[in-house]
Each structure stands twice: as structure tokens, then as C-alpha cells.
Coordinates of C-alpha atoms and ligand atoms in Angstrom, one line a residue:
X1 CA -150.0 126.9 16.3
X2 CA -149.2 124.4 19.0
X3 CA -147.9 120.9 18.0
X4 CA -149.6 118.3 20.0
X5 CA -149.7 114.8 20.6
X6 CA -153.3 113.2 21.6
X7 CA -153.2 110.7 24.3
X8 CA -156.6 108.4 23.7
X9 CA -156.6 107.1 27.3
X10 CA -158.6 103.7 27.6
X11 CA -158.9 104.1 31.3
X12 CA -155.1 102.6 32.5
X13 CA -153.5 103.7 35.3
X14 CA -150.5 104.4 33.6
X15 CA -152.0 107.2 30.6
X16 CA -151.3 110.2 32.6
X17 CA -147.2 108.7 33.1
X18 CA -147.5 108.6 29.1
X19 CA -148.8 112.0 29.2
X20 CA -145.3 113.3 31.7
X21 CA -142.9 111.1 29.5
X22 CA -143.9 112.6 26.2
X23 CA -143.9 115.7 27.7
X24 CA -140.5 115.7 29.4
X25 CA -139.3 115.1 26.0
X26 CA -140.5 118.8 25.2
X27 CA -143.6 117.9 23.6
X28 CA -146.8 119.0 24.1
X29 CA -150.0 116.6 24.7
X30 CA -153.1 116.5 26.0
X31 CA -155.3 113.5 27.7
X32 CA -158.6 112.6 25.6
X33 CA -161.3 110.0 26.5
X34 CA -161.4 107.5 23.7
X35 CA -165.0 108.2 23.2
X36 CA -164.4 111.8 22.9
X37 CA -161.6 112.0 20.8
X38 CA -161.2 115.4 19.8
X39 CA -160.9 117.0 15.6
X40 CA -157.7 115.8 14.5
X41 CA -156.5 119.3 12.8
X42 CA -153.2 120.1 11.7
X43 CA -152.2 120.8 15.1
X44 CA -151.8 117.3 15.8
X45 CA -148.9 115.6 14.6
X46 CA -149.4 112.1 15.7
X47 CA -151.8 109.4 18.4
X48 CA -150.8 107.6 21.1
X49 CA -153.9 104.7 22.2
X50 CA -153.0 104.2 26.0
X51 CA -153.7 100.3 27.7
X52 CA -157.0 99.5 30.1
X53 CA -158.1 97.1 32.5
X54 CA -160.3 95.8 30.2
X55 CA -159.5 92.6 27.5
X56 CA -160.3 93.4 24.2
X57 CA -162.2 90.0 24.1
X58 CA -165.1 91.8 26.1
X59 CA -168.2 92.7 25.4
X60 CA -168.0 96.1 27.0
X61 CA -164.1 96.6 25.4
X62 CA -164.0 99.7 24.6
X63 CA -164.4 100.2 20.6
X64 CA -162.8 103.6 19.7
X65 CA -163.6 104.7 15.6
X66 CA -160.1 105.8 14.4
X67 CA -161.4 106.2 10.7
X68 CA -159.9 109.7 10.8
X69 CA -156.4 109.0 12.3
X70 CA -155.3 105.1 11.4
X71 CA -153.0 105.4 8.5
X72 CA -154.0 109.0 8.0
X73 CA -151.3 110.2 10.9
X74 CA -148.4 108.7 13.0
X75 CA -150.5 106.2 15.8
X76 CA -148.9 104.0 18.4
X77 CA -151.1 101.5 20.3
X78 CA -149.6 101.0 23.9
X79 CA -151.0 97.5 26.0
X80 CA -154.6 97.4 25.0
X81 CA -154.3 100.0 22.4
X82 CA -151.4 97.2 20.5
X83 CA -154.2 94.8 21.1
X84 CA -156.9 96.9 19.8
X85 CA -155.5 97.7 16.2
X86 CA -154.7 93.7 16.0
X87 CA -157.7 91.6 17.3
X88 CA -160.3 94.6 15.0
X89 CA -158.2 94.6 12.0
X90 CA -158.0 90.6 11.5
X91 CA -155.4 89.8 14.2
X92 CA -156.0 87.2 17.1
X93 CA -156.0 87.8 20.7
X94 CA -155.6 85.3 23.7
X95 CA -155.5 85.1 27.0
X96 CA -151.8 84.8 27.9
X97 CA -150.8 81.3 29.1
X98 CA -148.5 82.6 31.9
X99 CA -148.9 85.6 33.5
X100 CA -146.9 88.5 32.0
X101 CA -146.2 91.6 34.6
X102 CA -142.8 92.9 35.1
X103 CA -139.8 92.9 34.5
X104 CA -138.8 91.5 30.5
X105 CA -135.9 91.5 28.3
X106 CA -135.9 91.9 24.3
X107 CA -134.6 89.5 22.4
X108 CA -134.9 90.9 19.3
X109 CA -135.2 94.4 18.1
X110 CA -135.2 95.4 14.7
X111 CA -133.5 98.3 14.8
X112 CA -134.1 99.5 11.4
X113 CA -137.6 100.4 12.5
X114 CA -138.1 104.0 13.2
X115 CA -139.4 102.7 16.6
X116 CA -136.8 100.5 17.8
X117 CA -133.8 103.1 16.2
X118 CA -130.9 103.1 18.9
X119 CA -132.8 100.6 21.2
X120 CA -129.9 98.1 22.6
X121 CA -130.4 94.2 22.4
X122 CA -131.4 93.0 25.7
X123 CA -133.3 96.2 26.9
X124 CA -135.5 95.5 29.4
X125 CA -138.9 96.3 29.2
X126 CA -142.2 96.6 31.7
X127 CA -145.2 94.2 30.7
X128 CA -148.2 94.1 32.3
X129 CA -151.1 92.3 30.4
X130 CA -153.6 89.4 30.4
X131 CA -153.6 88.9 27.2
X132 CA -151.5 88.1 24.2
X133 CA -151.6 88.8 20.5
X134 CA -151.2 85.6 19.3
X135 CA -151.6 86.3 15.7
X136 CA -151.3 89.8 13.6
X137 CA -152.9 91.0 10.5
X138 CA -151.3 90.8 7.2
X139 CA -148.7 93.3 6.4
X140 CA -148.0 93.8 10.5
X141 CA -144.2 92.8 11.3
X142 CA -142.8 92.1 14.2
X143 CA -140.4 94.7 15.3
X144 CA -139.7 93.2 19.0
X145 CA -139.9 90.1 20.8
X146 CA -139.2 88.7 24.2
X147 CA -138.8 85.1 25.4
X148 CA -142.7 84.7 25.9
X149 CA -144.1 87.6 24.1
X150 CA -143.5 87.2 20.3
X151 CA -144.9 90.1 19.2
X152 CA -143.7 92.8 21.8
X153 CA -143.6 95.7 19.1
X154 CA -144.6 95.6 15.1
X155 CA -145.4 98.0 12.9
X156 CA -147.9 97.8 10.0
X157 CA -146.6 98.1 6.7
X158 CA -147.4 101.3 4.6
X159 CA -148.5 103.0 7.6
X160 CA -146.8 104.8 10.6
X161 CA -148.8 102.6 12.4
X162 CA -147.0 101.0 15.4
X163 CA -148.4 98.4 18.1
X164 CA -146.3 97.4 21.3
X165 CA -147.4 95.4 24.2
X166 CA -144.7 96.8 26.9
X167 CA -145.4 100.2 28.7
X168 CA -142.6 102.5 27.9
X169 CA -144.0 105.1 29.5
X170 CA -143.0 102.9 32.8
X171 CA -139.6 103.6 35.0
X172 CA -139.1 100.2 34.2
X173 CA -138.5 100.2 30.5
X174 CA -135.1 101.4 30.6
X175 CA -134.9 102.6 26.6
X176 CA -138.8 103.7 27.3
X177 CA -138.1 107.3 27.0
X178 CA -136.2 106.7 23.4
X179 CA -138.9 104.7 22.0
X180 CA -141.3 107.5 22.7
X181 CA -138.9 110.1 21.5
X182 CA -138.2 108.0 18.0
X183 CA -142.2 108.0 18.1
X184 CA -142.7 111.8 18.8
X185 CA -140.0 113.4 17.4
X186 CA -138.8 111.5 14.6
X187 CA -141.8 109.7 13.1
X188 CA -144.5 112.2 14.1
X189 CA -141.8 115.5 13.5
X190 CA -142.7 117.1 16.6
X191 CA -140.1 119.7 17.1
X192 CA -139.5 119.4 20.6
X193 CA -139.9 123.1 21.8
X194 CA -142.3 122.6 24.6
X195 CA -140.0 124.0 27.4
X196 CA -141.0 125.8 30.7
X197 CA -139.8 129.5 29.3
X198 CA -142.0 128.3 25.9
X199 CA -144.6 127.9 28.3
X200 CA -144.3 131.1 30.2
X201 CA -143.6 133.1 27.2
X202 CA -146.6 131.8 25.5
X203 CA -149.1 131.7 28.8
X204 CA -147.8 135.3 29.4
X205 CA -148.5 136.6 26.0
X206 CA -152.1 134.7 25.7
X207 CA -153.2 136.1 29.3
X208 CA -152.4 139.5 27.9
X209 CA -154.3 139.2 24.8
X210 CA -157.1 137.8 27.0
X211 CA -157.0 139.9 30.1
X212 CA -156.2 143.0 28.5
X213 CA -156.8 145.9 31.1
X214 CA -159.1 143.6 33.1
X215 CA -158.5 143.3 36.7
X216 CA -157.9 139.8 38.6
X217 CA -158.4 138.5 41.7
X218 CA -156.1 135.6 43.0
X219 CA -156.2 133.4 46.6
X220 CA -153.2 132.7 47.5
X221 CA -152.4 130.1 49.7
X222 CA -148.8 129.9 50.0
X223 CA -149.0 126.8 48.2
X224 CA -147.2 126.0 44.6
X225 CA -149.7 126.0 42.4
X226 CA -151.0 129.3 43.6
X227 CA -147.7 130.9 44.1
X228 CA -146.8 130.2 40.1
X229 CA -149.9 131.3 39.1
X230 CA -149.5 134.6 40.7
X231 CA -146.2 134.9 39.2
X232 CA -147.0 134.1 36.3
X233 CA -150.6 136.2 36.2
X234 CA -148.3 139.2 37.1
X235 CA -145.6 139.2 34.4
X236 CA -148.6 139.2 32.2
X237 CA -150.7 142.4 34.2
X238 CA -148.9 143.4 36.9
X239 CA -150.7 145.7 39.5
X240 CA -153.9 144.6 37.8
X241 CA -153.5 141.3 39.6
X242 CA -154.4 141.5 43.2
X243 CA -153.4 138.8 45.3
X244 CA -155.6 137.5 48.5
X245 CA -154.2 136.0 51.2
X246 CA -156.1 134.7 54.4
X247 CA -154.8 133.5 57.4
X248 CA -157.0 131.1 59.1
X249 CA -155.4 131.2 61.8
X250 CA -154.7 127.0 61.3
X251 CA -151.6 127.6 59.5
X252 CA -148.1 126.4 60.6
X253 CA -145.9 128.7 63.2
X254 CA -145.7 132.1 61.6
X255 CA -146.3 130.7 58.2
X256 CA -148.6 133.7 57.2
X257 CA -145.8 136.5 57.9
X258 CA -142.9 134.4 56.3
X259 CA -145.1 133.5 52.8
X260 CA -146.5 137.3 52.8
X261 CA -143.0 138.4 53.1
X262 CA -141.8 136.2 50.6
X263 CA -145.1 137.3 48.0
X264 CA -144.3 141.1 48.9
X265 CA -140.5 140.6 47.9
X266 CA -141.3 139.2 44.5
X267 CA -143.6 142.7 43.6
X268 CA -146.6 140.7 44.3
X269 CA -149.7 143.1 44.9
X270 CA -151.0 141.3 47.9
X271 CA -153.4 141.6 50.7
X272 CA -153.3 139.6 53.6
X273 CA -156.5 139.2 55.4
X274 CA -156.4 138.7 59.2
X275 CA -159.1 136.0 59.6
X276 CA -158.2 134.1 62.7
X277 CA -160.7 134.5 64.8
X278 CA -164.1 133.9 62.2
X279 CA -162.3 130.8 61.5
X280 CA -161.7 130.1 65.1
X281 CA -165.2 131.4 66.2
X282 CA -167.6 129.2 64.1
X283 CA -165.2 125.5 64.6
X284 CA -165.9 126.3 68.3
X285 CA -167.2 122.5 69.9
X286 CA -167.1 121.0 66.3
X287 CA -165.5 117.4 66.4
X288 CA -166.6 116.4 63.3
X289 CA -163.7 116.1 60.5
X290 CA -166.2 116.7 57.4
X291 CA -168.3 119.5 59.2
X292 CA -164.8 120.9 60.1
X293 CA -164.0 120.9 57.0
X294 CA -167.4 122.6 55.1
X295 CA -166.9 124.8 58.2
X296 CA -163.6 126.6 57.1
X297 CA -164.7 126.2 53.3
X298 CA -167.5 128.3 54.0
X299 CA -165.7 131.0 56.0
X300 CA -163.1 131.2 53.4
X301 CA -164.9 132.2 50.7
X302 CA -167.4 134.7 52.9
X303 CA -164.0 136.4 53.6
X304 CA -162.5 136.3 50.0
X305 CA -165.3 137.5 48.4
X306 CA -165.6 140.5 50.9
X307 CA -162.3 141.2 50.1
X308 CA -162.6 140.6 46.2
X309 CA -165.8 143.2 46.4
X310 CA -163.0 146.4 47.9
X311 CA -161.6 145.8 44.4
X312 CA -163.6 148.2 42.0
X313 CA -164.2 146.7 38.6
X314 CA -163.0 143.3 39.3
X315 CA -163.6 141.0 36.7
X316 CA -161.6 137.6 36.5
X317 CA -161.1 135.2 39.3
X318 CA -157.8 133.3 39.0
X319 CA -157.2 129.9 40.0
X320 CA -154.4 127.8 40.3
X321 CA -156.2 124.7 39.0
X322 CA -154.0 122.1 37.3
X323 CA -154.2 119.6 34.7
X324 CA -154.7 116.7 36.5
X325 CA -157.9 118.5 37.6
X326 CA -159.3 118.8 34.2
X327 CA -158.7 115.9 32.7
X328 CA -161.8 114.2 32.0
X329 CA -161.3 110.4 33.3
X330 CA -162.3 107.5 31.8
X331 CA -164.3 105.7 34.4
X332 CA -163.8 101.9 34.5
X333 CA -165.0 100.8 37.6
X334 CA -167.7 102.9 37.8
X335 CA -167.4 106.8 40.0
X336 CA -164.8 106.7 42.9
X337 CA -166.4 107.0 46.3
X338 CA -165.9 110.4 47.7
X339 CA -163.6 109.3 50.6
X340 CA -163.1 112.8 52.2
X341 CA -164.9 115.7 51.1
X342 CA -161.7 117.3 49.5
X343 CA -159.8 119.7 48.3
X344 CA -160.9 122.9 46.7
X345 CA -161.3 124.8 49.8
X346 CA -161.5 127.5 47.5
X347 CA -163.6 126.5 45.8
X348 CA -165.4 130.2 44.8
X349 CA -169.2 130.5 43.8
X350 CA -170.5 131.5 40.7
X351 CA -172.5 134.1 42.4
X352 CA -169.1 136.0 42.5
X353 CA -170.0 136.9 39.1
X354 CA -166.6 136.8 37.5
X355 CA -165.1 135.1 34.5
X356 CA -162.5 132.3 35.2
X357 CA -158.9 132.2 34.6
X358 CA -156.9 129.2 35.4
X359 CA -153.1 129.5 34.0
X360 CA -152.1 126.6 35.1
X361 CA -154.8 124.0 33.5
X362 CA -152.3 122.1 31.0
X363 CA -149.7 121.7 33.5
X364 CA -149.1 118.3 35.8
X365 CA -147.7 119.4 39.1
X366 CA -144.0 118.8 38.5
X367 CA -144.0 121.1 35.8
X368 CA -145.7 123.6 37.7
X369 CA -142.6 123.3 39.6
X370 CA -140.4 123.6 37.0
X371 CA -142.2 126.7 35.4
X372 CA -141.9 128.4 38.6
X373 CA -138.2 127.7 38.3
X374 CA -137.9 128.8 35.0
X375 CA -139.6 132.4 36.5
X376 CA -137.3 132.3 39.4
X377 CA -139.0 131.6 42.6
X378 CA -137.3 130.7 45.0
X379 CA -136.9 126.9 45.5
X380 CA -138.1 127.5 49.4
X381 CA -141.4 128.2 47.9
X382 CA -141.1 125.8 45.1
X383 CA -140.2 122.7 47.4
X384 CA -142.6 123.2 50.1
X385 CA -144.5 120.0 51.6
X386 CA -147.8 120.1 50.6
X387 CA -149.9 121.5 53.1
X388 CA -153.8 120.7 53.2
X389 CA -156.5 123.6 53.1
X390 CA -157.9 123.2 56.5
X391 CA -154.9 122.9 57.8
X392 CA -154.2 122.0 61.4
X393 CA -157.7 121.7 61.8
X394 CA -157.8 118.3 60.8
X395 CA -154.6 117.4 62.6
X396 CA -156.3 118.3 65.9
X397 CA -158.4 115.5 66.6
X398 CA -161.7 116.2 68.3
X399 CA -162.4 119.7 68.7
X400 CA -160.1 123.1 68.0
X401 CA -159.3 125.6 70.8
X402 CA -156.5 128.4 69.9
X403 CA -154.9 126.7 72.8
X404 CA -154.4 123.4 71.0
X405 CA -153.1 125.1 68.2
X406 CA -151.1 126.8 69.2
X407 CA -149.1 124.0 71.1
X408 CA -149.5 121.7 67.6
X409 CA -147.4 124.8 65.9
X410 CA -144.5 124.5 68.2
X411 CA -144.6 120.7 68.1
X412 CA -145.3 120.9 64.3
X413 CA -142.6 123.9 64.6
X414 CA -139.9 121.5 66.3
X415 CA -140.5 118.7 63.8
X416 CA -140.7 120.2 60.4
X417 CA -137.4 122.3 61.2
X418 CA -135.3 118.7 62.5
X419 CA -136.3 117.9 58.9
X420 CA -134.5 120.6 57.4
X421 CA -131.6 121.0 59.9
X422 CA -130.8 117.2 58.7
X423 CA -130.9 117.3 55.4
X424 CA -134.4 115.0 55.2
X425 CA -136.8 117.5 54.3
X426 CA -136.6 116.7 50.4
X427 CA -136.6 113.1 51.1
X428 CA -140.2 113.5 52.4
X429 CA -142.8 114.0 50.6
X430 CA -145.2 115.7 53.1
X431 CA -144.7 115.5 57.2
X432 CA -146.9 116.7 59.9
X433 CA -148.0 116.6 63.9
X434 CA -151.3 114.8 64.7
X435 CA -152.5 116.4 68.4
X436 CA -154.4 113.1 69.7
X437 CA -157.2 113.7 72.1
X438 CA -155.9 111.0 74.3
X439 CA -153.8 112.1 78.2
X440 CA -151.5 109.6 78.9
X441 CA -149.7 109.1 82.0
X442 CA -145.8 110.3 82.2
X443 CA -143.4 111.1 84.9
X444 CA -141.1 114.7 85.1
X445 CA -138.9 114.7 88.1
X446 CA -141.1 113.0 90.7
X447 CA -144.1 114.2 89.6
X448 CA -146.7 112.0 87.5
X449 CA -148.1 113.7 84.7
X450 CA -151.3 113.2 82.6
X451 CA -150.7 114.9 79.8
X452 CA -151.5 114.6 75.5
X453 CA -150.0 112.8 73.0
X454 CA -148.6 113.7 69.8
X455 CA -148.0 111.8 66.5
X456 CA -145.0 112.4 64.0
X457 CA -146.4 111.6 60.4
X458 CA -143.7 111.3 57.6
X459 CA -144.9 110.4 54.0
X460 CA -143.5 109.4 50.5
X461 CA -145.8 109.7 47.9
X462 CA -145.8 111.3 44.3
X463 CA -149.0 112.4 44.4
X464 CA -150.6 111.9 47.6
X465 CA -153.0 109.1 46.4
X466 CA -151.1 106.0 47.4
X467 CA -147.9 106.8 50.2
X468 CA -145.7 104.9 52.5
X469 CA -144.4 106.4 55.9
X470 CA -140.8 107.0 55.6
X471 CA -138.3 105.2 57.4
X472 CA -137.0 108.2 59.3
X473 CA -133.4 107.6 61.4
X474 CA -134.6 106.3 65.2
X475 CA -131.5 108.9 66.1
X476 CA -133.4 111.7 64.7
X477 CA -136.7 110.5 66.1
X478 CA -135.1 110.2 69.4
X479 CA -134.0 113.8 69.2
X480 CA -136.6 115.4 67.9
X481 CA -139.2 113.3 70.7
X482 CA -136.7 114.9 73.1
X483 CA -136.8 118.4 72.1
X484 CA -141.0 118.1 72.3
X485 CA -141.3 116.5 75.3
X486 CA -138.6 118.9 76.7
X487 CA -139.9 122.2 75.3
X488 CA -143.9 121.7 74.5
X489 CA -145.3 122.2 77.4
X490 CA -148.5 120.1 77.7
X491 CA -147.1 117.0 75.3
X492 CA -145.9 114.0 77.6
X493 CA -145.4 111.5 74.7
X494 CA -144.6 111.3 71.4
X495 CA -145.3 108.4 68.9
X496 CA -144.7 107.9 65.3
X497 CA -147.6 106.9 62.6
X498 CA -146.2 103.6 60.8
X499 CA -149.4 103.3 58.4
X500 CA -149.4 103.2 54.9
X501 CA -152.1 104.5 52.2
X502 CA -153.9 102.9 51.7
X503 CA -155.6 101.7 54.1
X504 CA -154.5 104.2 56.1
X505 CA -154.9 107.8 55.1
X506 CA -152.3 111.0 55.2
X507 CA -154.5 113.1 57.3
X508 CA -155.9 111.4 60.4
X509 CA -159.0 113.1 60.3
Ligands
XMP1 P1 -155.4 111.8 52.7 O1 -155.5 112.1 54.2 O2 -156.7 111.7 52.0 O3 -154.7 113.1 52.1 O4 -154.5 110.6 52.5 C1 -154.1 113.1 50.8 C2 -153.6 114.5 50.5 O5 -154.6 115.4 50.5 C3 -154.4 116.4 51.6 N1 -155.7 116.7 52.2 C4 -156.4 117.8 51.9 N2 -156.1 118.9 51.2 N3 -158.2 119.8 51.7 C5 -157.0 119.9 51.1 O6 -156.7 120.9 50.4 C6 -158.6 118.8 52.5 O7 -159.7 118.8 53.1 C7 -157.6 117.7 52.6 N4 -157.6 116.5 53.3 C8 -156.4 115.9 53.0 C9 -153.4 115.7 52.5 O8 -152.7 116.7 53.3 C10 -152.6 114.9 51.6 O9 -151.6 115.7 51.0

């Protein structure tokens, strides 16, 4: 049975960074809402309450019932879960007198608590709350201080009941890591064997058991997720898993031989499905980014599922869903607006008929990464940039001609590879070519030109919801401007986006 830790998440930003840390310690969890906290069998070894942007002291605060887990297992409150188990069990809660966000320093650690075990003197921790606890419960001691927070960790006595008002699941909190790990592994007993070959060997064994002689249909897009899910899908049934791969014809300069080269050469049983021109056919005159969008959704799956019906007996779709899909999130502020209509280009329909497999549902994204390591593909695969479903359909602003894209892949083309031939490629997080639908006026020789404009994008981000555009060298700006104007052409100017997200976006469409 798998040892687990259960994450209560109270709607902070930070639950799903407690989720990675515990997990990079080779410990499996999972992500509950605190109002659907799951049955706490034997599988569990211990709880972790995460923080919220809510103050105990209101009305709406949320109230989870931890009858069957507070002194009946390990439990650590984090933030607002610290808070929690001292304001409702006879403790006192105030608004804090100065503000407390940031950086701190300890300045005492008991380090004869289980907790604290190893924990240096001075270590600096992350706060980030409104409130205080301002008085504890009987039998809670203090097990860490700061300057202006006196009760920064306790523990309650009798119980492996633990409180702290620092985030150590933050960067920040230098000995963060090995307070989790004393939590975790020493006073829950987790044995630490979560690893990515665990998790291959077990996925690989489970989709056996579950897939049997089943057939399986995958999409691949030359993307991460889907690329380790084929892997993995076909150590578990080999030829049974067939592998469809489209090309829309909006990928990047001959992205669809290299990737269905690269699938081929790892025993992959793939088909690649020459789809250009439907794509390019039905966005004819369309301008609008969301109709673009439902445009090539549509066409995708028409195309996959003909191709999924030439398979006889086909009866599992695959998908390279990941966990951050799936968890379930606390909503605090009421449902997101739907900024773009996202994602999930491949997004299948039931009428397919088939039953849904989705290896990769328990995984965050770098560990989709690092299983795909651990099964040997190749880190050009592995470290791609990500790459969105439309592709350079939404980088062409206005309406798509095959002309236009195919002058955006050799810009795109010239760009992406001055990235790699200077070492910044890694340092980005995702890069791309807007094609503007602005002429602007140039001069070659003696000749004016009126000609279009092109925009370099270069991101850091971790997950793509919040990035900053990367201070590239002006040296290899000026070069690689050069080599476009020079080669492309068409392009009489180049510019570079200098937008962050938000309130910018990535995409410009
Ligand atoms: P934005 O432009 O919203 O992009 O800042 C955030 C991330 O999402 C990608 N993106 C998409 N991916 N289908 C996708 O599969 C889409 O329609 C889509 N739009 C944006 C974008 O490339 C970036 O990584």
C-alpha cells in the first residue's frame, strides 16, 4: 500500500509548494479540500493543514472537523492551519500589530523537539500573516520564536500535534526542507521511497494489471507530458499503444519530422497524420483569437478520432493530464474568470466511447520531467519550451495565410536556434515570434520598403501563470534582429516585447 501524506489545503497560494517540498523529499501526497477531507486509512501516515487568505477571526473561516485525525495521527498546522488548532481549541488570535511578511530570523529553537531536530539558531524563516497567536492552549509549548512572533512553532503536549506560523514550504525558509523532513519522515515514519523509478515501476505494473490486452490510443503532441506518457504507456503494453500525431500545419520549422523521428527512434508505434491543409482551410479570413482557437480544437479532434476509428477494437484513450489539473481547488475568491479559452486542445468527446487513462494524474510537471529522465528520454525532448496547442496561430496576429507562416517559422526558426547556439535556451522559460499585422516603413540599399514587423518574446516563468520577460544580452538581440532582417524576406523590423504577466499576457493573441 502507498504511504501518503494529506495536504488539507485552506485555499493558499502556497499548498501546492507544500505539496513539491514533501514530495522532493520522496514522499508521496496528495492535495485535499478541507471540506472534503478524504478517509484517513492506514495509508496515511500523517496531516499537514496548509495557510489561507482568510483570518480565523471570520465568520466565513473556514472550520474543518479533524475529530478523526487530531491526536489520533502525526498533524502539522502551517499559517492559518497553526492558527486554526489554537484560536478553536482555547487559544487566542489577533490581528498582528505590525505587519509580518518576509524575511525572519529564529531566535530560539528548541531543538529537542522532533520538529526543530538539527534546525540552526538564527535560521531564517518566510512569514507571511495578518494575524498573531497571541495566546495558546494549555499543554501547547512554544518550540520557536522570532523577535516579534513569540510563538513561531509549538507543539501540543501528548500529541504529535505541531503548529507553526512560518511557511517552510517557502524558498525562503532556508532549514524549510528539514522541518518538513523531521515532520514526514521521522515523526510521521514515512519511509521515503517515493522516487521517479518507484513511480514508473509501480505506474507500469498498475497500467498492466488495468489495461491488460486492451488497446490505447494516445495524441501526441511533441510536448512533455505527452511524450512521458507514451513512454511510459508503452513499457507497460507496447504495440498495443498507438501513438497519434497531427501536424497542423502551425507547428515550428520542421518540428513534425524532427519529434516523429525522435518518437519512431524510441520504439514508439506512431502515426503521423498530415493535417495541414483542414487546419489551414477552415482558419481561412478568421481574425478572431478565441474563434481561432475553437477552430483548430474542433479540427483536431475530427482528425484524431478518424484516425483512432482505423484502430480495430480500440478501447482506452490516454491522456497526458497532470496533477495540477485534477486537483480540486479551494475557491476563495469566488471562480476565476476564464481569461483565454485554454488549453485542452485535445480535449476528446465522450462520444469517442472509450474509457480514460491518464498516467500522469499524480504528477506536478517537474516530476513529469524527472520521470521521463528516470525512463531515459532524451533531455532535447525533456527540456523543450513549452509550446501552446494552436500554435503559431495565435502568434500571427489577424488572420493566417500559409504564407505568413511560413515566414513566422524561419523568423521563429532564426530566433529559437540563437537561443541554443548561446547557451540561453535553458535560461528561458518559453520564447517565441509574434508576426504583427502592422507594414512599417524601412530602407535596403536605396530603396524604401513597407514591409511587417516582428516581435521577439522571451519569458521566465515556473508555470506560465505569472512571467517576466527575460533580460536577453542587447549583443544577442542585435544579432539575431540582423540575421531576420537580413534573411526573412518580407520582415523590415524587429522589436522586442518588454511586458510582464500580468497585465500582459504570454501569447499576444
Ligand atoms: P498566456 O498567453 O495566457 O499563456 O499568458 C500562458 C501559457 O499558456 C500557453 N497558451 C496556450 N496553450 N492552448 C494551449 O495549449 C492555448 O490556447 C494557449 N494559449 C496560451 C502559452 O503558450 C503559455 O505557455
Amino acid at each position: 500500500m502507498q504511504e501518503k501524506i494529506i495536504i488539507l489545503d485552506f485555499g493558499s497560494q502556497y499548498t501546492q509548494l507544500i505539496a513539491r517540498r514533501v514530495r522532493e523529499i520522496n514522499v508521496y501526497c496528495e492535495i485535499h479540500p478541507f471540506n472534503k477531507c478524504p478517509e484517513m486509512d492506514e495509508s496515511v501516515k500523517g496531516v499537514i493543514l496548509s495557510g489561507s487568505p482568510h483570518s480565523v477571526r471570520d465568520a466565513e473561516a473556514p472550520k474543518p472537523d479533524l475529530s478523526a485525525i487530531k491526536g489520533k495521527m502525526p498533524l502539522l498546522g502551517v499559517c492559518y492551519g497553526a492558527q486554526y488548532l489554537s484560536q478553536f481549541f482555547g487559544g487566542e488570535v489577533q490581528p498582528s500589530k505590525t505587519r509580518e511578511y518576509g524575511r525572519a530570523n529564529l531566535e530560539f529553537v528548541d531543538t529537542t523537539s522532533e520538529l526543530m531536530k538539527g534546525v540552526s539558531q538564527h535560521s531564517q524563516v518566510w512569514m507571511s500573516h495578518g494575524d498573531t497567536i497571541v495566546s495558546l492552549p494549555e499543554g501547547y509549548n512554544i518550540v520557536a520564536s522570532t523577535k516579534d512572533v513569540k510563538v513561531a512553532a509549538y507543539k501540543i503536549e501528548n500529541e504529535q500535534t505541531y503548529g507553526m506560523q512560518f511557511h517552510p514550504e517557502v524558498y525562503h525558509s532556508t532549514e524549510g526542507t528539514l522541518i518538513l523532513q523531521n515532520f514526514v519522515a521521522d515523526i510521521c515514519g514515512c519511509t521515503q521511497d517515493w522516487t521517479p523509478d518507484s513511480f514508473v515501476d509501480t505506474t507500469v505494473a498498475d497500467l498492466k494489471a488495468k489495461l491488460g490486452n486492451d488497446k490505447v490510443v494516445l495524441g501526441l503532441s511533441g510536448g512533455v507530458d505527452s511524450t512521458v506518457a507514451g513512454v511510459l504507456l508503452h513499457k507497460a503494453i507496447g504495440k498495443n499503444l498507438t501513438c497519434i500525431f497531427v501536424d497542423n500545419g502551425l507547428l515550428r520549422k520542421d518540428e513534425f519530422e524532427a519529434v516523429l523521428d525522435s518518437y519512431q527512434h524510441m520504439g514508439l508505434n506512431v502515426i503521423g497524420v498530415d493535417a495541414k491543409k483542414a487546419f489551414l482551410d477552415e482558419l481561412a479570413g478568421v481574425s478572431d483569437p478565441e474563434t481561432k482557437r475553437k477552430i483548430i480544437g474542433r479540427v483536431f479532434i475530427e482528425t484524431f478520432d478518424i484516425e483512432a476509428h482505423k484502430i480495430q477494437d480500440v478501447k482506452w484513450l490516454a491522456q497526458g493530464t497532470i496533477y495540477p489539473d485534477v486537483i480540486e481547488s479551494v475557491s476563495v475568491n469566488g471562480p476565476s474568470a476564464t481569461i483565454k479559452s485554454h488549453h485542452n486542445v485535445g480535449g476528446l468527446p465522450e462520444e469517442m466511447n472509450l474509457k480514460v487513462v491518464e498516467p500522469l494524474n499524480l504528477l506536478f510537471k517537474d516530476e513529469v520531467r524527472r520521470v521521463g529522465r528516470a525512463m531515459g528520454i532524451a533531455d532535447s525532448l525533456l527540456g523543450r519550451h513549452p509550446f501552446p496547442g494552436p500554435g503559431l496561430a495565435i502568434r500571427i496576429l489577424g488572420d493566417i495565410t500559409a504564407e505568413k507562416v511560413t515566414l513566422l517559422q524561419e523568423v521563429d526558426h532564426i530566433f529559437i536556434q540563437g537561443l541554443k547556439d548561446n547557451n540561453l535556451y535553458d535560461q528561458v522559460w518559453q520564447a517565441g515570434v509574434m508576426l504583427l499585422p502592422v507594414q512599417s516603413v524601412g530602407v535596403m540599399g536605396d530603396e524604401r520598403t513597407y514591409e511587417k514587423v516582428v516581435a521577439l518574446r522571451a519569458v521566465a516563468s515556473t508555470d506560465g501563470m505569472t512571467a517576466d520577460w527575460v533580460h536577453l544580452p542587447y549583443d544577442f538581440l542585435a544579432k539575431v534582429s540582423n540575421d531576420i532582417i537580413n534573411k526573412v524576406k518580407g520582415v523590415n523590423r524587429v522589436v522586442y516585447d518588454i511586458s510582464s504577466k500580468p497585465p500582459a499576457t504570454i501569447e499576444w493573441e
